Coordinates of C-alpha atoms in Angstrom, one line a residue:
X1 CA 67.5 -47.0 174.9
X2 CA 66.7 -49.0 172.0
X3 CA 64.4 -52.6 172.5
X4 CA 63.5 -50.3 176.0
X5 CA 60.8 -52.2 176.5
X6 CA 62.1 -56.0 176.2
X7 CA 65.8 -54.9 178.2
X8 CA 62.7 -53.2 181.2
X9 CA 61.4 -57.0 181.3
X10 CA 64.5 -58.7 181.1
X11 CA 65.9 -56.3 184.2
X12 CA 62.9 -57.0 186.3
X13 CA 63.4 -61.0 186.0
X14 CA 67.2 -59.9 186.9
X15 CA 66.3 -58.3 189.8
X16 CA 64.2 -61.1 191.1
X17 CA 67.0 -63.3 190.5
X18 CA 69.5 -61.6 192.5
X19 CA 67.6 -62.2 195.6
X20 CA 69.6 -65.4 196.7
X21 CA 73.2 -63.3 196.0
X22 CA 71.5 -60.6 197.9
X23 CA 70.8 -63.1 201.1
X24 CA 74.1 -64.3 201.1
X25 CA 75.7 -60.9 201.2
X26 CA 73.5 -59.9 203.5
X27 CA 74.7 -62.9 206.2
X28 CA 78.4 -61.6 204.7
X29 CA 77.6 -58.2 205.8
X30 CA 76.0 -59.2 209.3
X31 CA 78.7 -61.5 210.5
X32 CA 81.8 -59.9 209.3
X33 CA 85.0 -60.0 207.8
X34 CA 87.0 -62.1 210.3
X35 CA 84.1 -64.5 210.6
X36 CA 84.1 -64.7 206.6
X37 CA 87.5 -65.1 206.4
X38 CA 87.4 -67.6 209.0
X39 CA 85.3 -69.8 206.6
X40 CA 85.8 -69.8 203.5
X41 CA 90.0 -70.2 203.6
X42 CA 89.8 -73.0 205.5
X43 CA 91.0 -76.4 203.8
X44 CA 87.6 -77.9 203.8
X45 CA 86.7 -75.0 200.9
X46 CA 89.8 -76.3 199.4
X47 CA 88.6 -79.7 199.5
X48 CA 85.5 -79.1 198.2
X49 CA 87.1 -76.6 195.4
X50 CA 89.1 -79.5 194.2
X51 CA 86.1 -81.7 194.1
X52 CA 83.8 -79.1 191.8
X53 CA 86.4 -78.5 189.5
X54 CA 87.4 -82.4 188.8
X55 CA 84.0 -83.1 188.5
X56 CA 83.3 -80.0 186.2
X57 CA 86.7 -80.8 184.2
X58 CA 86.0 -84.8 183.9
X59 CA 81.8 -84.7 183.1
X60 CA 81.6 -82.0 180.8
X61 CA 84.3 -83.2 178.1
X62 CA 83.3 -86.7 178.6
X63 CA 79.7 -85.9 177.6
X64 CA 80.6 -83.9 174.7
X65 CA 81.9 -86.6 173.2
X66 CA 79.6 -88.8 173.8
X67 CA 76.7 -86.5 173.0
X68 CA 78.4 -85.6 169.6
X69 CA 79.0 -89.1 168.9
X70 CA 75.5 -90.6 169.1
X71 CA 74.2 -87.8 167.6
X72 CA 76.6 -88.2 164.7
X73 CA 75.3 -91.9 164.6
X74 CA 71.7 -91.4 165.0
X75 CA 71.4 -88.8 162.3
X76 CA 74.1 -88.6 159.9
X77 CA 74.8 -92.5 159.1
X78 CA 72.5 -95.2 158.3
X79 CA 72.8 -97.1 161.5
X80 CA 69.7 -99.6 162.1
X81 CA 67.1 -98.4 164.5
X82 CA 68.0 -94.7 164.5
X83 CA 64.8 -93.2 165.2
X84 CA 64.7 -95.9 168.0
X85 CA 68.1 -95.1 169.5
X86 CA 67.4 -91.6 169.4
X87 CA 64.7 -91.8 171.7
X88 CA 66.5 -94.1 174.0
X89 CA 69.1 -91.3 173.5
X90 CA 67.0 -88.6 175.0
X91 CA 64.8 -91.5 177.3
X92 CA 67.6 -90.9 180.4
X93 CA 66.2 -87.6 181.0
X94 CA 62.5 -89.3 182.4
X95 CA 64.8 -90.6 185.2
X96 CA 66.0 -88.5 188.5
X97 CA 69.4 -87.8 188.9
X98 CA 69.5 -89.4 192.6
X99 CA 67.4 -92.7 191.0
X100 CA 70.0 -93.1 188.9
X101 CA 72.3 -93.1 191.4
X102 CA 70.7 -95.3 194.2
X103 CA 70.3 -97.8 191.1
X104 CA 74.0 -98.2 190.5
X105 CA 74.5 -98.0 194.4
X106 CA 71.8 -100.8 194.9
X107 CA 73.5 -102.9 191.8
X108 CA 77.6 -102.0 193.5
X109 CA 77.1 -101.3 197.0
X110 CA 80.9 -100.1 196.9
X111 CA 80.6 -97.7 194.3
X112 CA 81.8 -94.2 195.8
X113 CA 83.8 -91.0 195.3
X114 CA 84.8 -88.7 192.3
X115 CA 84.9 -92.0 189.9
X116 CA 81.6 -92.6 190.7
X117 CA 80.2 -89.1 190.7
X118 CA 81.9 -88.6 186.8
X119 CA 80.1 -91.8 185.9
X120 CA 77.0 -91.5 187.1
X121 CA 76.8 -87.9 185.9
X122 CA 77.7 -88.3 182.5
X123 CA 74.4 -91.1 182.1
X124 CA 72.2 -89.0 183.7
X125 CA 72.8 -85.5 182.0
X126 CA 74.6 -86.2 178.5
X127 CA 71.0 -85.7 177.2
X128 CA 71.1 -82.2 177.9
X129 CA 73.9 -82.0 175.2
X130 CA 72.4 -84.5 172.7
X131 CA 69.6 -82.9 172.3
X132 CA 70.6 -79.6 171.1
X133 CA 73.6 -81.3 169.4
X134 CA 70.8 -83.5 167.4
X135 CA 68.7 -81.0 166.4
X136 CA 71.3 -78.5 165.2
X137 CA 72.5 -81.5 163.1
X138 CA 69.5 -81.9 161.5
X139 CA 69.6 -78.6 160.7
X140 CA 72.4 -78.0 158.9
X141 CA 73.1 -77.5 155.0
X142 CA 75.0 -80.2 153.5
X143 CA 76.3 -78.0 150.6
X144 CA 79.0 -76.7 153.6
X145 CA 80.0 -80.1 153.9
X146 CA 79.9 -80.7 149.9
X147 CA 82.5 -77.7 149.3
X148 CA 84.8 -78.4 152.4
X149 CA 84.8 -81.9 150.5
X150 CA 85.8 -80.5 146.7
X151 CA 88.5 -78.8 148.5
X152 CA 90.5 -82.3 149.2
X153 CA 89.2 -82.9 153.1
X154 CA 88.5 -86.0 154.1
X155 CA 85.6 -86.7 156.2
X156 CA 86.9 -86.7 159.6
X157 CA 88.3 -83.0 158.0
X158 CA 85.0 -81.8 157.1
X159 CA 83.7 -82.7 160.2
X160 CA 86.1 -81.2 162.0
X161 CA 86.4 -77.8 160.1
X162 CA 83.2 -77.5 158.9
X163 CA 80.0 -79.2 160.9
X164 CA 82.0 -79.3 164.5
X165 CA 82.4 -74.9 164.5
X166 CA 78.5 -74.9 163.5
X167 CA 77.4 -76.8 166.3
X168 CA 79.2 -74.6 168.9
X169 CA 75.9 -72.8 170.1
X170 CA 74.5 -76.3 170.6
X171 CA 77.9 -77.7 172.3
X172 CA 78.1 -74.1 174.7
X173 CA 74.2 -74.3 175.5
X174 CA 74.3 -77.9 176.4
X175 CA 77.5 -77.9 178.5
X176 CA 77.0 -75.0 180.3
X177 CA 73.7 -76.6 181.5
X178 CA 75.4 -80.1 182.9
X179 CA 78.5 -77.8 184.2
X180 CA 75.2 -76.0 186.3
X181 CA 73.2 -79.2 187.1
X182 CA 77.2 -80.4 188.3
X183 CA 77.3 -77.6 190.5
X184 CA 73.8 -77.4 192.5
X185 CA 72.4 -81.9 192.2
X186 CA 72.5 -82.8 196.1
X187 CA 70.6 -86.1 195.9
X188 CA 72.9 -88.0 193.2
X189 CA 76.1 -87.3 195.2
X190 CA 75.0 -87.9 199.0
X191 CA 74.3 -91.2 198.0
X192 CA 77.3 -92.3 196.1
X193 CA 79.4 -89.9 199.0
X194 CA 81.6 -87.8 197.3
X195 CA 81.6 -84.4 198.9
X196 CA 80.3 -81.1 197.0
X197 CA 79.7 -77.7 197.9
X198 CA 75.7 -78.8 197.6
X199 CA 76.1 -81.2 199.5
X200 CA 78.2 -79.6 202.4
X201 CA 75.6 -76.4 201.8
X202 CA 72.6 -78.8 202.7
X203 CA 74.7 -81.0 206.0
X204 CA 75.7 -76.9 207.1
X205 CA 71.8 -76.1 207.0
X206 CA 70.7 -79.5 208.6
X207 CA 72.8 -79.0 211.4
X208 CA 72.3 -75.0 211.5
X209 CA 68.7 -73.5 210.2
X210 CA 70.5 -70.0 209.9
X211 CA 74.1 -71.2 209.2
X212 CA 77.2 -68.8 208.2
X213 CA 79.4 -71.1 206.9
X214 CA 76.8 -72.7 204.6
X215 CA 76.1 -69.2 203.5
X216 CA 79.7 -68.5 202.8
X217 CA 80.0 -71.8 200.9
X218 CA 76.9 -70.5 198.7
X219 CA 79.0 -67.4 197.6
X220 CA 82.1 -69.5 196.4
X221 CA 79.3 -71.3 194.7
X222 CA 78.3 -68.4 193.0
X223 CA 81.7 -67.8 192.0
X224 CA 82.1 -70.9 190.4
X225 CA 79.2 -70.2 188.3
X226 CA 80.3 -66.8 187.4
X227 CA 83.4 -68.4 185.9
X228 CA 81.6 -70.9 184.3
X229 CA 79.5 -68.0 182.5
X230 CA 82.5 -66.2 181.6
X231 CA 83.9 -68.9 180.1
X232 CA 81.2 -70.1 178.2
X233 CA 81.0 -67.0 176.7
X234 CA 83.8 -66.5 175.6
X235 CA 83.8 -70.0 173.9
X236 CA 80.7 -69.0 172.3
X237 CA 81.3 -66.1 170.6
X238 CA 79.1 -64.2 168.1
X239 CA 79.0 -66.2 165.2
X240 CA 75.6 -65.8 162.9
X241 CA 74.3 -69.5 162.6
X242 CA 71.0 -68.5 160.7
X243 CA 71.0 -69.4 157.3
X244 CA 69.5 -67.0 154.5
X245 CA 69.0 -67.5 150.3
X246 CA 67.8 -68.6 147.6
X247 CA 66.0 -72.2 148.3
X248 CA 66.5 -74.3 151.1
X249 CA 69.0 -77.1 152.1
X250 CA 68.4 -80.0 150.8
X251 CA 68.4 -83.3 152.8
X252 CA 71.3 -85.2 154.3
X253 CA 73.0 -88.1 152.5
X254 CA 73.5 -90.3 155.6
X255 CA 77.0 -92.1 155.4
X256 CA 77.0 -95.5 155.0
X257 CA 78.6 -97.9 157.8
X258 CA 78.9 -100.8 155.8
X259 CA 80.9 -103.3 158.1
X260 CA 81.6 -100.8 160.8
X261 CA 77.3 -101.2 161.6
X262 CA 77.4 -103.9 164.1
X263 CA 80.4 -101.7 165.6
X264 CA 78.4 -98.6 165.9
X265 CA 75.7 -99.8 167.2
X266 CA 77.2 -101.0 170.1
X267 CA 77.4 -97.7 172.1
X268 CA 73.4 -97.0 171.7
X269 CA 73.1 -100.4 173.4
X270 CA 75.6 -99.8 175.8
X271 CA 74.0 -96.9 176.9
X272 CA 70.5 -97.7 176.9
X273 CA 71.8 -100.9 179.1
X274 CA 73.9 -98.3 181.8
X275 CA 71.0 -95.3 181.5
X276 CA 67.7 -97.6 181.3
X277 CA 68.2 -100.9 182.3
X278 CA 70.0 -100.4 185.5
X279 CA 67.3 -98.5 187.3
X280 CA 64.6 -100.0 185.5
X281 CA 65.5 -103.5 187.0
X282 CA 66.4 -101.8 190.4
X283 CA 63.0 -100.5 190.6
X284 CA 61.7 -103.8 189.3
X285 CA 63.2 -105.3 191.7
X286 CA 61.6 -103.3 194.7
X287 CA 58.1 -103.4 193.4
X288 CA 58.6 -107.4 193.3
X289 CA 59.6 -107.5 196.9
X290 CA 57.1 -105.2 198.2
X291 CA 54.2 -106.4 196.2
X292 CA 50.8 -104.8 195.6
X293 CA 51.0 -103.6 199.0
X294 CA 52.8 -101.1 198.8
X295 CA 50.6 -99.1 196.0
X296 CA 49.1 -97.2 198.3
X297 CA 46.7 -95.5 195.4
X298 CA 45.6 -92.7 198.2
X299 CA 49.1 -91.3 198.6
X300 CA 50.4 -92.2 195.1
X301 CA 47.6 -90.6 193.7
X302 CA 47.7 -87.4 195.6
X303 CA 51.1 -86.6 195.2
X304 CA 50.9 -87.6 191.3
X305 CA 47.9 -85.2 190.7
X306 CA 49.9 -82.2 193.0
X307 CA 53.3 -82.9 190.9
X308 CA 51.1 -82.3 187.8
X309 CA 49.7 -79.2 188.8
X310 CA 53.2 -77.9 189.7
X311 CA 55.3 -78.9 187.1
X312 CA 52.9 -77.5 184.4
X313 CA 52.3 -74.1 186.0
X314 CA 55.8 -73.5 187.2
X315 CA 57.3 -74.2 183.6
X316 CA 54.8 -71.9 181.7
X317 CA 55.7 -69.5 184.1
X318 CA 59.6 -70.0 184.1
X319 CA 59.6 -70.1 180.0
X320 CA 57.8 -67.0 180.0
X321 CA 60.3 -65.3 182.3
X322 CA 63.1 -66.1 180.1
X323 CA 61.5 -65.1 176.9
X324 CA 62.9 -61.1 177.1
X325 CA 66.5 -62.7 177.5
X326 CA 66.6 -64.8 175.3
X327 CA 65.6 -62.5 172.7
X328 CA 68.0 -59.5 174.0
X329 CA 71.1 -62.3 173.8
X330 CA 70.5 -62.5 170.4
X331 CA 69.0 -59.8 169.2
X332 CA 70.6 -57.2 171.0
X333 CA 74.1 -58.3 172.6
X334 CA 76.1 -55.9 174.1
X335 CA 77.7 -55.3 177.8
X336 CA 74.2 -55.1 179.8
X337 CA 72.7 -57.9 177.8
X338 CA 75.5 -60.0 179.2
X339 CA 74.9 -58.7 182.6
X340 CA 71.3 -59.3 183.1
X341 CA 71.9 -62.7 181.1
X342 CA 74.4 -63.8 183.8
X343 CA 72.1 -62.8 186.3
X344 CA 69.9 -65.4 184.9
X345 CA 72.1 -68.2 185.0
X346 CA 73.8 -67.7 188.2
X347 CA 71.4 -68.5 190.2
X348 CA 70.7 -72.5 188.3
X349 CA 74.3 -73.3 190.2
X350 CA 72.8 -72.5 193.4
X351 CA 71.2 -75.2 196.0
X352 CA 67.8 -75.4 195.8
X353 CA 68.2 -75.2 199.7
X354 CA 70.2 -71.8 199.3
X355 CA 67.3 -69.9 196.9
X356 CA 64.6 -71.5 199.3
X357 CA 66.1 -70.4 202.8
X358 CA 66.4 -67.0 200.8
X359 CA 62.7 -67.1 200.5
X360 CA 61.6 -68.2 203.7
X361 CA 63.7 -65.2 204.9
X362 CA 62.2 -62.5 202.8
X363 CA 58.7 -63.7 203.1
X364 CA 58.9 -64.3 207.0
X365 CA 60.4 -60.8 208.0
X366 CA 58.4 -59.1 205.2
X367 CA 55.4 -60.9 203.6
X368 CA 54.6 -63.3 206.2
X369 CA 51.0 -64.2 204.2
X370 CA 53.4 -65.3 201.3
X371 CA 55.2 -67.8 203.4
X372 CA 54.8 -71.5 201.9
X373 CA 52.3 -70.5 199.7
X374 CA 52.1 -71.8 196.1
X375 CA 53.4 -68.0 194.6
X376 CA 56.5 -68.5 197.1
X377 CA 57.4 -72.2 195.9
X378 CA 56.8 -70.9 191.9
X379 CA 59.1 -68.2 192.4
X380 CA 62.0 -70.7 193.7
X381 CA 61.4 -72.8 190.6
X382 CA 61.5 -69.7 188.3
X383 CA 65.1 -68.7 190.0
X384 CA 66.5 -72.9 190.1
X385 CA 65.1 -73.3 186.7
X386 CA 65.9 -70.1 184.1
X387 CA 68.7 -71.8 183.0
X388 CA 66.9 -74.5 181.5
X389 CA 64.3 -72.1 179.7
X390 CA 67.5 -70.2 178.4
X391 CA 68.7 -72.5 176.9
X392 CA 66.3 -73.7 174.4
X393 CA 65.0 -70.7 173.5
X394 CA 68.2 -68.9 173.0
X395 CA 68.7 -71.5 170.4
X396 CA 65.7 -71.4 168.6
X397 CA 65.4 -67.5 168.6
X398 CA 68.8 -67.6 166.7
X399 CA 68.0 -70.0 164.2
X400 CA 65.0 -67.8 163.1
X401 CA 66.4 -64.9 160.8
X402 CA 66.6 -61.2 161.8
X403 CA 65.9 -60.4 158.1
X404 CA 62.2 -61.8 158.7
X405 CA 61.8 -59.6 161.4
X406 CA 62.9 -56.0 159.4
X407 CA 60.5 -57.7 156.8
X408 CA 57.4 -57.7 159.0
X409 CA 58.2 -53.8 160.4
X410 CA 58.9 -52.7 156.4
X411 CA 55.2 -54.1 156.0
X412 CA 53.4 -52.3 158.9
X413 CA 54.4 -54.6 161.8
X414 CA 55.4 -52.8 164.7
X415 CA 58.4 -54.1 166.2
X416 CA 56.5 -55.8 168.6
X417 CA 54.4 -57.2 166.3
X418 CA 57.0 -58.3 164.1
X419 CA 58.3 -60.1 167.2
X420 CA 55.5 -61.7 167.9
X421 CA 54.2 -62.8 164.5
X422 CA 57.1 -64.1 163.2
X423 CA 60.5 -64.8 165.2
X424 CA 57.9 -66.3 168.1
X425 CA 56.3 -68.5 166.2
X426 CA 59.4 -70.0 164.4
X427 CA 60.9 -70.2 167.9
X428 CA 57.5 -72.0 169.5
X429 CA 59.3 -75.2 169.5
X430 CA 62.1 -74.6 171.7
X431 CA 59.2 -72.5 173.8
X432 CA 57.7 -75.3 174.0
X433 CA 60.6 -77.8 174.6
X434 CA 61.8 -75.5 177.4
X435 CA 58.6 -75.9 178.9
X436 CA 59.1 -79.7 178.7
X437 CA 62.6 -79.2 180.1
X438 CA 61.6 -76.9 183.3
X439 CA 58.6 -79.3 184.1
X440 CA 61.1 -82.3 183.9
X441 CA 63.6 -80.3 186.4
X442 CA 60.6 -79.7 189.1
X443 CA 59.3 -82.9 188.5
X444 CA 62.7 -84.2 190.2
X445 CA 63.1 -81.1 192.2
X446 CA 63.3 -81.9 195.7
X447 CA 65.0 -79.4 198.2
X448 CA 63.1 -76.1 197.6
X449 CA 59.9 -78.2 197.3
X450 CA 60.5 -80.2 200.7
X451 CA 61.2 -76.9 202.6
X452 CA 58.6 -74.4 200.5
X453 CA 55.7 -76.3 199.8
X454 CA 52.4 -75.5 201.5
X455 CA 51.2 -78.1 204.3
X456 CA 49.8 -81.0 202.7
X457 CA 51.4 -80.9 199.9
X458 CA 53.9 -83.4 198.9
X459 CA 55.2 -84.4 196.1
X460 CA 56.6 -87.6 193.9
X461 CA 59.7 -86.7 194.8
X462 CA 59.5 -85.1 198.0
X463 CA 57.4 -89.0 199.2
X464 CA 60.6 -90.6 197.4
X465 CA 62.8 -89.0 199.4
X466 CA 61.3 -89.1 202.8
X467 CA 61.2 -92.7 202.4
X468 CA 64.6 -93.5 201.4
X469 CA 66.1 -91.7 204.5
X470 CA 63.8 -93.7 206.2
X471 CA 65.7 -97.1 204.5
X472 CA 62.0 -97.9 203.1
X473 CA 63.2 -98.2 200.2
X474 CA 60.7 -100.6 198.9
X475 CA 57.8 -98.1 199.5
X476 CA 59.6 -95.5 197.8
X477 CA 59.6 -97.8 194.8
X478 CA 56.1 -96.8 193.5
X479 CA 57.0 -93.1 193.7
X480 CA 60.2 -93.9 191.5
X481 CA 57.9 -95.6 189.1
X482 CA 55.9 -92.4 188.8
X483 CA 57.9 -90.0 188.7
X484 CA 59.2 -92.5 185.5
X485 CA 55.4 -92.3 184.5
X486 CA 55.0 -88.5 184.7
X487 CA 58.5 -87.3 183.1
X488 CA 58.3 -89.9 179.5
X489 CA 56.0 -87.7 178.1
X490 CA 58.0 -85.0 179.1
X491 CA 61.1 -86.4 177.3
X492 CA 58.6 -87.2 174.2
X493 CA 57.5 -83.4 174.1
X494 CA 61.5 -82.3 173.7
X495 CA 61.9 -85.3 171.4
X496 CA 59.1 -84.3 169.3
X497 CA 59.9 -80.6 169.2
X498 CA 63.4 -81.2 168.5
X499 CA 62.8 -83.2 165.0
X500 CA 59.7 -80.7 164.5
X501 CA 62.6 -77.7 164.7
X502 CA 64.5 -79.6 161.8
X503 CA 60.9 -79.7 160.2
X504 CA 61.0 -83.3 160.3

């Protein structure tokens, strides 16, 4: 089998991923037929059905456009302040899905349902597509643009015919992430209450610890993911988006706005306003009311140091999981290649609840010394977070040139050498951007961690929560703050990477 060695790695990560799917076929198995069909064709599935794909069919188009749009402004037209409304741009990300949406719910008390869900979804997770979107921008050579021009298009033409099919990794990679994030965030949607199978997974195991019907919810969940996969891939296709010649590209001639300026610049404002300022004044707010009190630098402290030590290691660990994949998805695609690579994103759509009662499972009835041990809680992030990793390196792996590679093995390299020494380093920016991006996800993480964690461990966002069910919410406010604190450099580290992928 050729690239035996890479396809062995990638099929061991597989395997581990499957464990959730395996647990909820193994509660399909146990109970039955009757009982299964008893609960999932019910109307409530219906329901809930209806309610995934809206928000799915609404959030993701709506964030494409908006992604493209500011990135069209931020880096191909001589808006004022782009390098400062790029960061804002990618800034959102620092901030919890479910702070986001207690902000907004603080600000309208009334704000509720799938309007709400769509809205506060697209502010906190149109990053994900801006970034990618951005950076493969930068990256492109204007002479595409220059000879779509010479042949009479205008330049909503060119943009349509020739930059909008080159940024279709970007566009797949970036939606299929939100459409994944839309399919397993719990916190955001409890609070406004709009009803998704996450949160009807999480009220089945709250009132259930070994719950059917929540299990049988988790396989349409996997379902919906599988489409979601299939679809993406499809859209995708296999188009080479390296480029290879003589020279390089030169830079981009950003477009002039002339009058249209104060226009454009508008929707950075806007957004930065609906994205930043909201929660940033909500959690101003509650610090003001609670006062130096409540910085309880003991508590604070602790959990800050212990989200530290868990964010880094479990996104060194994820990134390197996903490393065969990536490659193979690129490098080698073919039939199994998109197997094992669906077994990698499947299991992002899940619950964190579903991959950690999985866990508790296995390591109760058969490694009961692994049970809420640090090894358990960085296996669940490497399952709820391989998406993420995928993503960005995928990308960067095939922006680096195959040719390079047959260079380095014509010279002596062997093809693990050649693999290291050159397509590795030229993808070490999205390595490390994904790290960034998996530390940001288990920075906000808060399901698997609550229910996983060794005792005495507690993190920002684990403290947050607890406190806001306990409607103490000006306690929880320092948390917020840090969890603020601890993801902007985060954010920075995928800005940074991103304009150092461009070589800017």
């Amino acid at each position: 089998m050729p690239h035996a060695g890479v396809t062995a790695l990638a099929t061991f990560v597989a395997l581990i991923s499957l464990v959730p799917l395996g647990f909820i076929a193994w509660i399909t198995w146990d109970v039955g037929w009757q009982t299964v069909e008893s609960l999932v064709f019910r109307p409530r599935v219906g329901e809930l059905l209806v309610n995934t794909v809206l928000l799915e069919v609404l959030t993701v188009p709506l964030s494409i456009v908006l992604a493209v749009t500011l990135a069209w402004l931020t880096e191909r037209t001589d808006i004022p302040g782009a390098r400062l409304w790029s960061w804002l741009a990618v800034a959102p990300l620092a901030v919890p899905a479910f702070v986001h949406s207690y902000a907004w719910v603080s600000l309208i008390p009334g704000m509720r349902g799938l309007q709400s869900g769509v809205f506060v979804s697209v502010l906190a997770y149109y990053p994900f597509l801006y970034l990618p979107v951005a950076a493969a921008l930068r990256r492109l050579d204007p002479a595409i643009e220059d000879a779509a021009a010479s042949l009479g298009l205008n330049p909503f033409q060119v943009f349509l015919r020739a930059v909008l099919p080159q940024l279709r990794l970007a566009i797949c990679g970036g939606s299929l992430l939100i459409g994944l994030h839309l399919l397993s965030e719990y916190g955001l949607y409890v609070m406004i209450r709009f009803d998704t199978f996450a949160t009807a997974i999480v009220d089945q195991f709250q009132s259930a610890y070994n719950s059917p019907a929540a299990n049988m919810l988790g396989g349409v969940l996997v379902g919906c993911c599988l489409f979601l996969l299939g679809f993406e891939i499809l859209v995708r296709g296999s188009e080479r988006y390296a480029r290879v010649g003589a020279g390089s590209a030169r830079p981009v001639d950003r477009r002039r706005l002339g009058k249209l300026a104060p226009l454009a610049i508008l929707l950075p404002v806007l957004l930065a306003a609906l994205t930043l300022g909201v929660p940033l004044v909500t959690l101003g707010r509650w610090l003001t009311i609670g006062g130096a009190a409540i910085w309880r630098l003991d508590a604070v402290g602790t959990a800050f140091a212990q989200t530290v030590v868990l964010a880094v290691a479990g996104g060194l660990v994820t990134t390197l999981a996903a490393v065969p994949m990536a490659w193979l998805s690129i490098r080698a695609p073919g039939r199994l290649q998109r197997i094992l690579e669906a077994c990698h994103y499947y299991v992002g759509s899940l619950p964190g609840v579903v991959v950690a009662l999985a866990l508790v499972t296995i390591t109760v009835r058969l490694a009961l010394p692994l049970y809420q041990t640090f090894a358990t809680l960085t296996v669940a992030y490497v399952l709820l977070f391989l998406p993420r990793a995928m993503v960005g390196l995928r990308a960067s792996i095939a922006q680096a040139p195959v040719e390079l590679e047959r260079a380095a093995m014509a010279l002596g390299r062997t093809p693990g050498q050649a693999v290291r020494q050159v397509t590795m380093r030229l993808a070490a920016p999205g390595f490390a951007a994904s790290v960034a991006l998996v530390a940001l996800g288990i920075t906000n993480e808060l399901t698997a961690t609550l229910m996983l964690s060794p005792n005495g461990v507690q993190t920002l966002a684990t403290r947050f929560w607890s406190l806001t069910s306990e409607i103490d919410y000006v306690a929880a406010a320092p948390y917020a703050v840090m969890m603020i604190v601890l993801s902007l450099p985060l954010t920075l580290i995928l800005y940074s990477q991103s304009k150092r992928t461009a070589g800017q």
